PDB file of C-alpha atoms and ligand atoms in Angstrom:
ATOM      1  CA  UNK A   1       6.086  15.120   2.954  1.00  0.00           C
ATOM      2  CA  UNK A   2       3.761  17.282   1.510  1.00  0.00           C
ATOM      3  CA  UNK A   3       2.838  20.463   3.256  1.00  0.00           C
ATOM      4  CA  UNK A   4      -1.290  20.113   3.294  1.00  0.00           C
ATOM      5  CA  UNK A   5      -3.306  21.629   5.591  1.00  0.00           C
ATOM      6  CA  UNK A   6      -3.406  18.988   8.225  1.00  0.00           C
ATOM      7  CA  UNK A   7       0.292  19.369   8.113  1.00  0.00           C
ATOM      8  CA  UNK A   8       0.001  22.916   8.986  1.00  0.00           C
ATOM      9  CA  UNK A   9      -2.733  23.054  10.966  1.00  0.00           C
ATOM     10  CA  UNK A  10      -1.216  23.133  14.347  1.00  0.00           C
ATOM     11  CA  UNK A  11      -0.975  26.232  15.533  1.00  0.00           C
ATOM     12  CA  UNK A  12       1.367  28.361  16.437  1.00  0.00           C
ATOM     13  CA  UNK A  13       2.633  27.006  20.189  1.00  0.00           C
ATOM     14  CA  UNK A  14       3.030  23.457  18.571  1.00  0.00           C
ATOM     15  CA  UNK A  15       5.418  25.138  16.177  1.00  0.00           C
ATOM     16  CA  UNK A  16       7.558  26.844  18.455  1.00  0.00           C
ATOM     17  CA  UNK A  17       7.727  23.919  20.655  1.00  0.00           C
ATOM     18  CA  UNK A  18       9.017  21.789  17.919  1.00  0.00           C
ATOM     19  CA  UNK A  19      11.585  24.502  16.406  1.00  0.00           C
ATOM     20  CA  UNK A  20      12.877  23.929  20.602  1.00  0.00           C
ATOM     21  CA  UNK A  21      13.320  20.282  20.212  1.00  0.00           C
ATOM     22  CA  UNK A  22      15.168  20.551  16.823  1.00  0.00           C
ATOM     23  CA  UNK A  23      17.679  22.908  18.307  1.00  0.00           C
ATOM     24  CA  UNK A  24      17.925  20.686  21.226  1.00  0.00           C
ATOM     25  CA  UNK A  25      18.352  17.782  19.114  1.00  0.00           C
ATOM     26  CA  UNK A  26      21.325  20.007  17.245  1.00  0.00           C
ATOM     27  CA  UNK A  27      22.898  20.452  20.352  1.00  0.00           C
ATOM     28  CA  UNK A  28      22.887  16.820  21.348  1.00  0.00           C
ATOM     29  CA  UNK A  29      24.993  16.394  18.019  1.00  0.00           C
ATOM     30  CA  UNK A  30      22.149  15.790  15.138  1.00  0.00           C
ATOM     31  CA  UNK A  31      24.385  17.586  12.080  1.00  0.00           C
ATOM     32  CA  UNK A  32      22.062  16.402   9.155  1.00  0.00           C
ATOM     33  CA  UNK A  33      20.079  19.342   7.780  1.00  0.00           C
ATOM     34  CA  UNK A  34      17.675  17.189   5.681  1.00  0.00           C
ATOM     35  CA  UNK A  35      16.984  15.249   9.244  1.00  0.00           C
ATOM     36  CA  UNK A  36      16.434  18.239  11.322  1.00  0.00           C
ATOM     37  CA  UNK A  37      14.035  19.715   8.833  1.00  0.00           C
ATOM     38  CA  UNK A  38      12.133  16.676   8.377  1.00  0.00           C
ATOM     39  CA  UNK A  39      11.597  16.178  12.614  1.00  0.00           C
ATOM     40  CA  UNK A  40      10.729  19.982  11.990  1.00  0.00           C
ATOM     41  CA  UNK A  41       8.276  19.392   9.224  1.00  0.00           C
ATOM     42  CA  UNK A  42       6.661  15.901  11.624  1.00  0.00           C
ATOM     43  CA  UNK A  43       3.812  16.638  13.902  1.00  0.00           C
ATOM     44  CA  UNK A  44       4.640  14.162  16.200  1.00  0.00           C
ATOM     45  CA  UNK A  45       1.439  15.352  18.990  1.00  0.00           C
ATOM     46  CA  UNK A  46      -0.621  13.203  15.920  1.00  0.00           C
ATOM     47  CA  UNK A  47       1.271   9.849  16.351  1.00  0.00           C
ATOM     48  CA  UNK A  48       0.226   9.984  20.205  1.00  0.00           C
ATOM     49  CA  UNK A  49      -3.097   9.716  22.045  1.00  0.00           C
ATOM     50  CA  UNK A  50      -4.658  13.064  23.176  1.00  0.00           C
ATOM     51  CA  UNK A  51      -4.285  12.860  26.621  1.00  0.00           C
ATOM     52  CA  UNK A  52      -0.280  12.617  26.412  1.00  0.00           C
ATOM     53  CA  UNK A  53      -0.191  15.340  23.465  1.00  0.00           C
ATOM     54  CA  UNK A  54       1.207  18.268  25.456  1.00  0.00           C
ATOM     55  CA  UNK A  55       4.639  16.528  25.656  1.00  0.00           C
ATOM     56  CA  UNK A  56       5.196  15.706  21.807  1.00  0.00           C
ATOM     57  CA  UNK A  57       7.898  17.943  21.966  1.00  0.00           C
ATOM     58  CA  UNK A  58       9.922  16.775  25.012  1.00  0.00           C
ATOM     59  CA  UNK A  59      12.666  14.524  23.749  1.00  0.00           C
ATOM     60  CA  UNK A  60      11.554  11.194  25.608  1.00  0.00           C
ATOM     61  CA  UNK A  61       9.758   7.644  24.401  1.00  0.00           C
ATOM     62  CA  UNK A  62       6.191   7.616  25.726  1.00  0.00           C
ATOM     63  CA  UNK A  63       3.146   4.923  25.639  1.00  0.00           C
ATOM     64  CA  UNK A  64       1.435   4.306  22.530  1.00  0.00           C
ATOM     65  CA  UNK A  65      -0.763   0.996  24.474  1.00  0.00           C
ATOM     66  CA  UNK A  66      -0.093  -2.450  23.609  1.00  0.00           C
ATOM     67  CA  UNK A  67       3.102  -2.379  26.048  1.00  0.00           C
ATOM     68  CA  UNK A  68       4.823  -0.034  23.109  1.00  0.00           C
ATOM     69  CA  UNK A  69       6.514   3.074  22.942  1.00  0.00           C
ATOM     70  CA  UNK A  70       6.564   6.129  20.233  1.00  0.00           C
ATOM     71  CA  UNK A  71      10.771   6.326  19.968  1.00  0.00           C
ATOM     72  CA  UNK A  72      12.648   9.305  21.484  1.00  0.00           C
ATOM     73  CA  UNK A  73      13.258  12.176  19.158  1.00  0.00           C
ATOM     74  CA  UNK A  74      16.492  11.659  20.050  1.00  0.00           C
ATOM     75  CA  UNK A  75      16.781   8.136  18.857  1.00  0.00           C
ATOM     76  CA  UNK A  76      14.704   8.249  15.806  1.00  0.00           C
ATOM     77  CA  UNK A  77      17.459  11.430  14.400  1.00  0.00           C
ATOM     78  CA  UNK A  78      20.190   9.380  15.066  1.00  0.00           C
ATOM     79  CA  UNK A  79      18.983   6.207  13.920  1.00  0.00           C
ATOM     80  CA  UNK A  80      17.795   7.927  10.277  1.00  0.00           C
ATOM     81  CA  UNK A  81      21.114  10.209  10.494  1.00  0.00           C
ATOM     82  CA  UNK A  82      23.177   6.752  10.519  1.00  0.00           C
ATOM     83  CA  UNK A  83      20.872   5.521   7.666  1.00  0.00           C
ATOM     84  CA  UNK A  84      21.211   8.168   5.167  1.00  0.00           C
ATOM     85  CA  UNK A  85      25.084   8.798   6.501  1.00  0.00           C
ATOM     86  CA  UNK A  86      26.443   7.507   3.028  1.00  0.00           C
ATOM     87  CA  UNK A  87      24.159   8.532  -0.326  1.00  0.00           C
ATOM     88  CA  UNK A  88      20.575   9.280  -0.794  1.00  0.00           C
ATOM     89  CA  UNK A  89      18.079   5.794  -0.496  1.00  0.00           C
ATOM     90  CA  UNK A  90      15.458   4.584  -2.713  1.00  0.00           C
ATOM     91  CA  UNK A  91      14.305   1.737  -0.865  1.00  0.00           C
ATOM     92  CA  UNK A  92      14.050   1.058   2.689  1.00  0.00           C
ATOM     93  CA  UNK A  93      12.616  -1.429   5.300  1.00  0.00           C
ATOM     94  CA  UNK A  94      11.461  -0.508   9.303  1.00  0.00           C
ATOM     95  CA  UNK A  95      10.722  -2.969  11.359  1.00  0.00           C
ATOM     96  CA  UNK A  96       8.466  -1.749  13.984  1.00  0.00           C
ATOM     97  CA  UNK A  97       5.784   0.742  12.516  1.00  0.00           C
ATOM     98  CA  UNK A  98       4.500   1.314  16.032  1.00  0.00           C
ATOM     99  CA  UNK A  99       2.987   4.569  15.960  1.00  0.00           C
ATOM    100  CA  UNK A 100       4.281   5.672  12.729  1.00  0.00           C
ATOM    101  CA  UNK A 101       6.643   9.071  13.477  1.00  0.00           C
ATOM    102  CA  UNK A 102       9.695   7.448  12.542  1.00  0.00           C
ATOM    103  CA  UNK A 103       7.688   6.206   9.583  1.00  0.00           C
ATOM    104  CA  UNK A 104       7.086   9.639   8.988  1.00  0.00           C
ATOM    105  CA  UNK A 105      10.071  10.810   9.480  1.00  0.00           C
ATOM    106  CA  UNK A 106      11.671   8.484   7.228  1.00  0.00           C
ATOM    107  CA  UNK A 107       8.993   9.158   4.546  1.00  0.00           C
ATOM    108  CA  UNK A 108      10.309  12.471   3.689  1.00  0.00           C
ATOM    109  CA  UNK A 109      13.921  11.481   3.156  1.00  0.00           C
ATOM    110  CA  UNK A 110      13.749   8.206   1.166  1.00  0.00           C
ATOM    111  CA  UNK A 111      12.030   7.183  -1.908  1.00  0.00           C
ATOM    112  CA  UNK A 112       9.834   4.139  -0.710  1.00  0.00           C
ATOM    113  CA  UNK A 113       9.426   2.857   2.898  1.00  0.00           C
ATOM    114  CA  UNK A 114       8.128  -0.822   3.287  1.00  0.00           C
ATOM    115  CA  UNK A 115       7.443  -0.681   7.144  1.00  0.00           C
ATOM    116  CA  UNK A 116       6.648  -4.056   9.209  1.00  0.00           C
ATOM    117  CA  UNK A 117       4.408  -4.221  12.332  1.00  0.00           C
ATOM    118  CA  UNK A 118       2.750  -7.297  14.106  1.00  0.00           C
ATOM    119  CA  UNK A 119       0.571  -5.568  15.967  1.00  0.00           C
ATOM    120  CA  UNK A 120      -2.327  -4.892  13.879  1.00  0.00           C
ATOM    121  CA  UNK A 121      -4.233  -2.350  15.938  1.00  0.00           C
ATOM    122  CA  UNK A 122      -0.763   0.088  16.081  1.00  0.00           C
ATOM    123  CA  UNK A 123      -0.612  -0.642  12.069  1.00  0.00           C
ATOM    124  CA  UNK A 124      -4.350   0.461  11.642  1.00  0.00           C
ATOM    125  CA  UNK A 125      -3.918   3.440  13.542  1.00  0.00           C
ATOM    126  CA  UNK A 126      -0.455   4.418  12.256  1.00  0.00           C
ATOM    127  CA  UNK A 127      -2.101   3.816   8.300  1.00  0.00           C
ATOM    128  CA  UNK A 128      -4.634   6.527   9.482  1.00  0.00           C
ATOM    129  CA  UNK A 129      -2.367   8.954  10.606  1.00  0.00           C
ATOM    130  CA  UNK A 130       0.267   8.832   7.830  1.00  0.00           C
ATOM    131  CA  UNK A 131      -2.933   8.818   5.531  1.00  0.00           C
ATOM    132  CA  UNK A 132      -4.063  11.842   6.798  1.00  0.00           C
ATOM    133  CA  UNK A 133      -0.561  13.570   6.609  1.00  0.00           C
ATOM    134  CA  UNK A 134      -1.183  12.430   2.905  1.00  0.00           C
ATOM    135  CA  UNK A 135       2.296  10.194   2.714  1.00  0.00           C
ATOM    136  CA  UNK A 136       2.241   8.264   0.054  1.00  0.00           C
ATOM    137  CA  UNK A 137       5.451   6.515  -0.718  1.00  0.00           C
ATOM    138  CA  UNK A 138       5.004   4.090   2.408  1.00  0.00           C
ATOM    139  CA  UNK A 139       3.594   0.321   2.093  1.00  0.00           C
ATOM    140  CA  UNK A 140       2.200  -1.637   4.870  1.00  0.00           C
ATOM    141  CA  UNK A 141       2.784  -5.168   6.101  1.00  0.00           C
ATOM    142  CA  UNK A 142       0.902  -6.998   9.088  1.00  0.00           C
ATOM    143  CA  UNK A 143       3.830  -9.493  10.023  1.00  0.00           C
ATOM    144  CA  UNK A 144       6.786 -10.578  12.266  1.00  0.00           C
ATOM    145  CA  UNK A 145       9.335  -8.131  10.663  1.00  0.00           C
ATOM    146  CA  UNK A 146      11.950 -10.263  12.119  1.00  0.00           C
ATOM    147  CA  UNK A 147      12.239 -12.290   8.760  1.00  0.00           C
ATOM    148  CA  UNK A 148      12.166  -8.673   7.262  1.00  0.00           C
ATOM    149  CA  UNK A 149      10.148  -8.346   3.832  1.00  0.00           C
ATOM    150  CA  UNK A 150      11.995 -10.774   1.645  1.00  0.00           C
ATOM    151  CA  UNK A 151       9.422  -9.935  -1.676  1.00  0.00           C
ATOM    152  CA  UNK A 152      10.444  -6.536  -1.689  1.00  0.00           C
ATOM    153  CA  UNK A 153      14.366  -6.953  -1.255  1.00  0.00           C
ATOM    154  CA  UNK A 154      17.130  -6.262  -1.675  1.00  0.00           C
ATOM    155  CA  UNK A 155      16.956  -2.418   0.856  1.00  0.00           C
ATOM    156  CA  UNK A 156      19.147   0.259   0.431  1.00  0.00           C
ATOM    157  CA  UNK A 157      18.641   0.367   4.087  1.00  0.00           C
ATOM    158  CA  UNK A 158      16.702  -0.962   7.068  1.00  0.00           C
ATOM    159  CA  UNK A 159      15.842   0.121  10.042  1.00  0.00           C
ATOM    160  CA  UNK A 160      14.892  -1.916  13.711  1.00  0.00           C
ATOM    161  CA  UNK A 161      12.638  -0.094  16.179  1.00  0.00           C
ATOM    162  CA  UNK A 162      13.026  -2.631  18.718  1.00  0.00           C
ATOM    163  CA  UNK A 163      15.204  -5.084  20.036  1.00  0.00           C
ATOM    164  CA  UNK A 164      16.719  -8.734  19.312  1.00  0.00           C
ATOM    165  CA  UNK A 165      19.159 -10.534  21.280  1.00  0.00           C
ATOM    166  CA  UNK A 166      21.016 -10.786  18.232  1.00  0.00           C
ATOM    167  CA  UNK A 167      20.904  -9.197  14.400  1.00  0.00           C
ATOM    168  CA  UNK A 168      18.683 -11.860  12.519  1.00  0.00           C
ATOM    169  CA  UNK A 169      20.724 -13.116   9.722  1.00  0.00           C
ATOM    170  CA  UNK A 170      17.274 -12.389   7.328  1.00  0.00           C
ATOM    171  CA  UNK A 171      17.659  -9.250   7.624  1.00  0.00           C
ATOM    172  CA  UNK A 172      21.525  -8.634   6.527  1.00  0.00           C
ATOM    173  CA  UNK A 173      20.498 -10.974   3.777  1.00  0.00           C
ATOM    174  CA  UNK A 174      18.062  -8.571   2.353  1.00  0.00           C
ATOM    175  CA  UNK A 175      20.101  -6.031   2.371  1.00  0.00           C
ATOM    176  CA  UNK A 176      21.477  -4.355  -0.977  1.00  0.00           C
ATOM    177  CA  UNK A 177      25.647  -4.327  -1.533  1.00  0.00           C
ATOM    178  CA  UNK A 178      26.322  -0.887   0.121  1.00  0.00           C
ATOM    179  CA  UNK A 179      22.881  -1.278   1.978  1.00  0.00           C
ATOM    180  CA  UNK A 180      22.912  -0.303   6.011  1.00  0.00           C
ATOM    181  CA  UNK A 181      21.268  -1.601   8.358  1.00  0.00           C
ATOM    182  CA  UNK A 182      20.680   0.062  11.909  1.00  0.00           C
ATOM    183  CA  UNK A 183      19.280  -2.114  15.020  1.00  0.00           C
ATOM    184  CA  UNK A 184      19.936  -1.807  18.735  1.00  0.00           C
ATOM    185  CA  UNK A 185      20.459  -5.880  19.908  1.00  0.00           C
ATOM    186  CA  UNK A 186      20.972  -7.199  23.152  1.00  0.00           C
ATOM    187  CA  UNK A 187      18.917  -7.466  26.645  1.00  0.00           C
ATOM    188  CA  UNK A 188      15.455  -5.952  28.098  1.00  0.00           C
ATOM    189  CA  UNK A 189      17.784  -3.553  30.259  1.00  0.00           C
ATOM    190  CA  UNK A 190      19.663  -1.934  27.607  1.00  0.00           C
ATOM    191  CA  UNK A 191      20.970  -2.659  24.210  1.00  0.00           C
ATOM    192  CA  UNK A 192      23.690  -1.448  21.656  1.00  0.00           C
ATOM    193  CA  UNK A 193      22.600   0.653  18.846  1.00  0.00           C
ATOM    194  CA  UNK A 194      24.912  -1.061  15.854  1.00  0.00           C
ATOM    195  CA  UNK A 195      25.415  -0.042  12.031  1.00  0.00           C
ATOM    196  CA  UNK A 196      25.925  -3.218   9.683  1.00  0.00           C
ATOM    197  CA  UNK A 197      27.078  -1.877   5.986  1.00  0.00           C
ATOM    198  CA  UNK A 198      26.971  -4.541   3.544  1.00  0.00           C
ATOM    199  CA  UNK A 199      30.524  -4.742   1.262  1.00  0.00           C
ATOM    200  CA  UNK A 200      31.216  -6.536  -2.131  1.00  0.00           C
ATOM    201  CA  UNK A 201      32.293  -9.367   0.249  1.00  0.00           C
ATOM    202  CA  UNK A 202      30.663  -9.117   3.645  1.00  0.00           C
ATOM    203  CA  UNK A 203      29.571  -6.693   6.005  1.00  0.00           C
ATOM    204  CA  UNK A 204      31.101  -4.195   8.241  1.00  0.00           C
ATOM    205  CA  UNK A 205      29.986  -3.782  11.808  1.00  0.00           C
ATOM    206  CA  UNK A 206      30.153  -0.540  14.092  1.00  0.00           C
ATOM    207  CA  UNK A 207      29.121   0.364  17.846  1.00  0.00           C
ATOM    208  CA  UNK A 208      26.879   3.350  17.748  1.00  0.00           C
ATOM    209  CA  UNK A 209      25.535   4.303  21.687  1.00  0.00           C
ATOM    210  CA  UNK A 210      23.562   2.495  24.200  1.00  0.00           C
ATOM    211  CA  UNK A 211      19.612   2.566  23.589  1.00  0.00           C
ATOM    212  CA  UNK A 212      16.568   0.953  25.428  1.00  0.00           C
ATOM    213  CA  UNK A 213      14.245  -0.157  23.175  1.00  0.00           C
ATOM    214  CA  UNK A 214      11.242  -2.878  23.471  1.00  0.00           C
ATOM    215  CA  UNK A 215      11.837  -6.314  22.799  1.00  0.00           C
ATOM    216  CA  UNK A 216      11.683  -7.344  19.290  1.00  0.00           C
ATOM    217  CA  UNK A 217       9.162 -10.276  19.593  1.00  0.00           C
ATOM    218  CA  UNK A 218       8.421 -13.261  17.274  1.00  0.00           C
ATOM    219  CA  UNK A 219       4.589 -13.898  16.023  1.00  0.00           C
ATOM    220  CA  UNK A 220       1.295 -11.708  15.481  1.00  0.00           C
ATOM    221  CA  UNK A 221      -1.314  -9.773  17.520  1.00  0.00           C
TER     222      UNK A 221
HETATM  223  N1  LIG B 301       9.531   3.924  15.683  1.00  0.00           N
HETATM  224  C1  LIG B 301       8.334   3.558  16.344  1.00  0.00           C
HETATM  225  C2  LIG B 301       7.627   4.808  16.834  1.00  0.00           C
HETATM  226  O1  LIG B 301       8.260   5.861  16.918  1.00  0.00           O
HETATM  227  O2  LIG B 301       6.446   4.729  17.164  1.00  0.00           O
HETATM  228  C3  LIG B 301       8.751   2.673  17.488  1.00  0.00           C
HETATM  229  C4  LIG B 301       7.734   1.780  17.980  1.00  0.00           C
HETATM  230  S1  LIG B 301       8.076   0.696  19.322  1.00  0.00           S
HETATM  231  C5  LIG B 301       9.527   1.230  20.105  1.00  0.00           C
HETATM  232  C6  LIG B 301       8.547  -0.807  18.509  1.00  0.00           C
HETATM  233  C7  LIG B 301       7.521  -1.421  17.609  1.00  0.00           C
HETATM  234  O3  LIG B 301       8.064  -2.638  17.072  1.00  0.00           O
HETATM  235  C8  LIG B 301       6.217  -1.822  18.316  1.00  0.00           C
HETATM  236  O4  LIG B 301       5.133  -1.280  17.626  1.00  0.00           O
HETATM  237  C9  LIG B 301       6.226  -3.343  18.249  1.00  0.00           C
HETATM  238  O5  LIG B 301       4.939  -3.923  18.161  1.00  0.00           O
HETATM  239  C10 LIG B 301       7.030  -3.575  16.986  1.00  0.00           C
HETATM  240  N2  LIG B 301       7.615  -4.917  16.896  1.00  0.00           N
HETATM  241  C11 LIG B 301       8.196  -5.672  17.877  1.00  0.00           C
HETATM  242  N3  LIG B 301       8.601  -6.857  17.385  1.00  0.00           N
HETATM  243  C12 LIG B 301       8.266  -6.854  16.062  1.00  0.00           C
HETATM  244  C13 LIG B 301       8.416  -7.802  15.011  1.00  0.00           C
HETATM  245  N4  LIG B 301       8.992  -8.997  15.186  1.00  0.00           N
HETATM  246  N5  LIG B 301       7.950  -7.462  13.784  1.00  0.00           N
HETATM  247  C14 LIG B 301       7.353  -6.266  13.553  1.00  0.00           C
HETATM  248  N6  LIG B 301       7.184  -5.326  14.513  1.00  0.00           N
HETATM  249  C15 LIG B 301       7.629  -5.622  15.744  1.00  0.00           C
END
């Protein structure tokens, strides 16, 4: 992400607050340098509404409307941590824009982003905000992103910001040979964070932690 002046422009206290949440987040166990600096380099207080701005920095989900949540610092580290694990990635699918931090977040670390969302006032506003942070290497699609972006594959990897009983098959489908894909599946409660990697002749599976995400649901708003 390019450092403009709206990217700067935050003043001091935001600053420090963040540089305290990154060495949190290294404490939890974060270890990726590139991931750190880009939740360093996101002003997340943006991707909120103003009223709940003052705790951008704490490391919890909070409301975004709609019955959605901006992801937990927390998560949205590990989650992009697990997806750049193995080389660096050109191309890569979220489903879930929501408000658009891990969009940002993502933006600075991969070549392209081709994010999902089927709630088309959270899509506006994220567009606005990423716009005004002057990222350009993401594209935008109004649409359940549970059949994933099928013009666009194959990913290098992809990336679920909320929750399906089960991994859709679409999605391992569009995934590139040595492609990973990262989605927490499983019930409204709580659900387990997996890593899919995609082999000359199948894919591998692995058991990351327990999340609690929102329900990834079918159709448009
Ligand atoms: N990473 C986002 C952030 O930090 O703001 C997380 C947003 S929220 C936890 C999950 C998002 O997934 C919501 O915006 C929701 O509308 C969206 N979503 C749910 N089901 C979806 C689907 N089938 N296709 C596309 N987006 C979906």
């Amino acid at each position: 992400m390019n450092s403009t002046p709206d990217m700067r422009g935050i003043g001091m206290t935001s600053q420090r607050t963040r540089e305290r949440l990154v060495q949190r987040l290294a404490q939890e166990g974060i270890a990726s340098g590139d991931v750190l600096q880009a939740i360093r380099n996101t002003p997340r207080h943006i991707f909120m509404d103003e009223a709940l701005a003052s705790r951008a920095y704490e490391d919890v989900s909070l409301p975004i409307g709609h019955g959605q949540t901006i992801s937990q610092p927390y998560t949205v580290a590990r989650m992009t941590e697990a997806l750049l694990a193995a080389r660096p990635l050109r191309k890569v699918l979220e489903v879930g824009t929501g408000s658009g931090y891990q969009t940002a977040v993502l933006a600075q670390l991969v070549g392209e982003v081709y994010s999902v969302e089927r709630i088309r006032a959270l899509q506006a506003q994220a567009r606005t905000r990423l716009a005004s942070l002057r990222v350009s290497n993401v594209h935008y699609k109004y649409s359940d992103g549970s059949w994933g972006w099928p013009e666009e594959a194959p990913y290098d990897g992809i990336i679920v910001t909320a929750a399906p009983m089960e991994t859709p098959q679409s999605l391992l489908e569009q995934l590139a040979v040595g492609g990973r894909l990262v989605i927490p599946t499983g019930g409204s409660r709580e659900q387990q964070l997996l890593l899919y990697v995609r082999t000359s002749d199948g894919f591998e599976r692995e058991e990351l932690h327990k999340v609690r995400f929102v329900a990834l649901r079918g159709g448009r708003e």
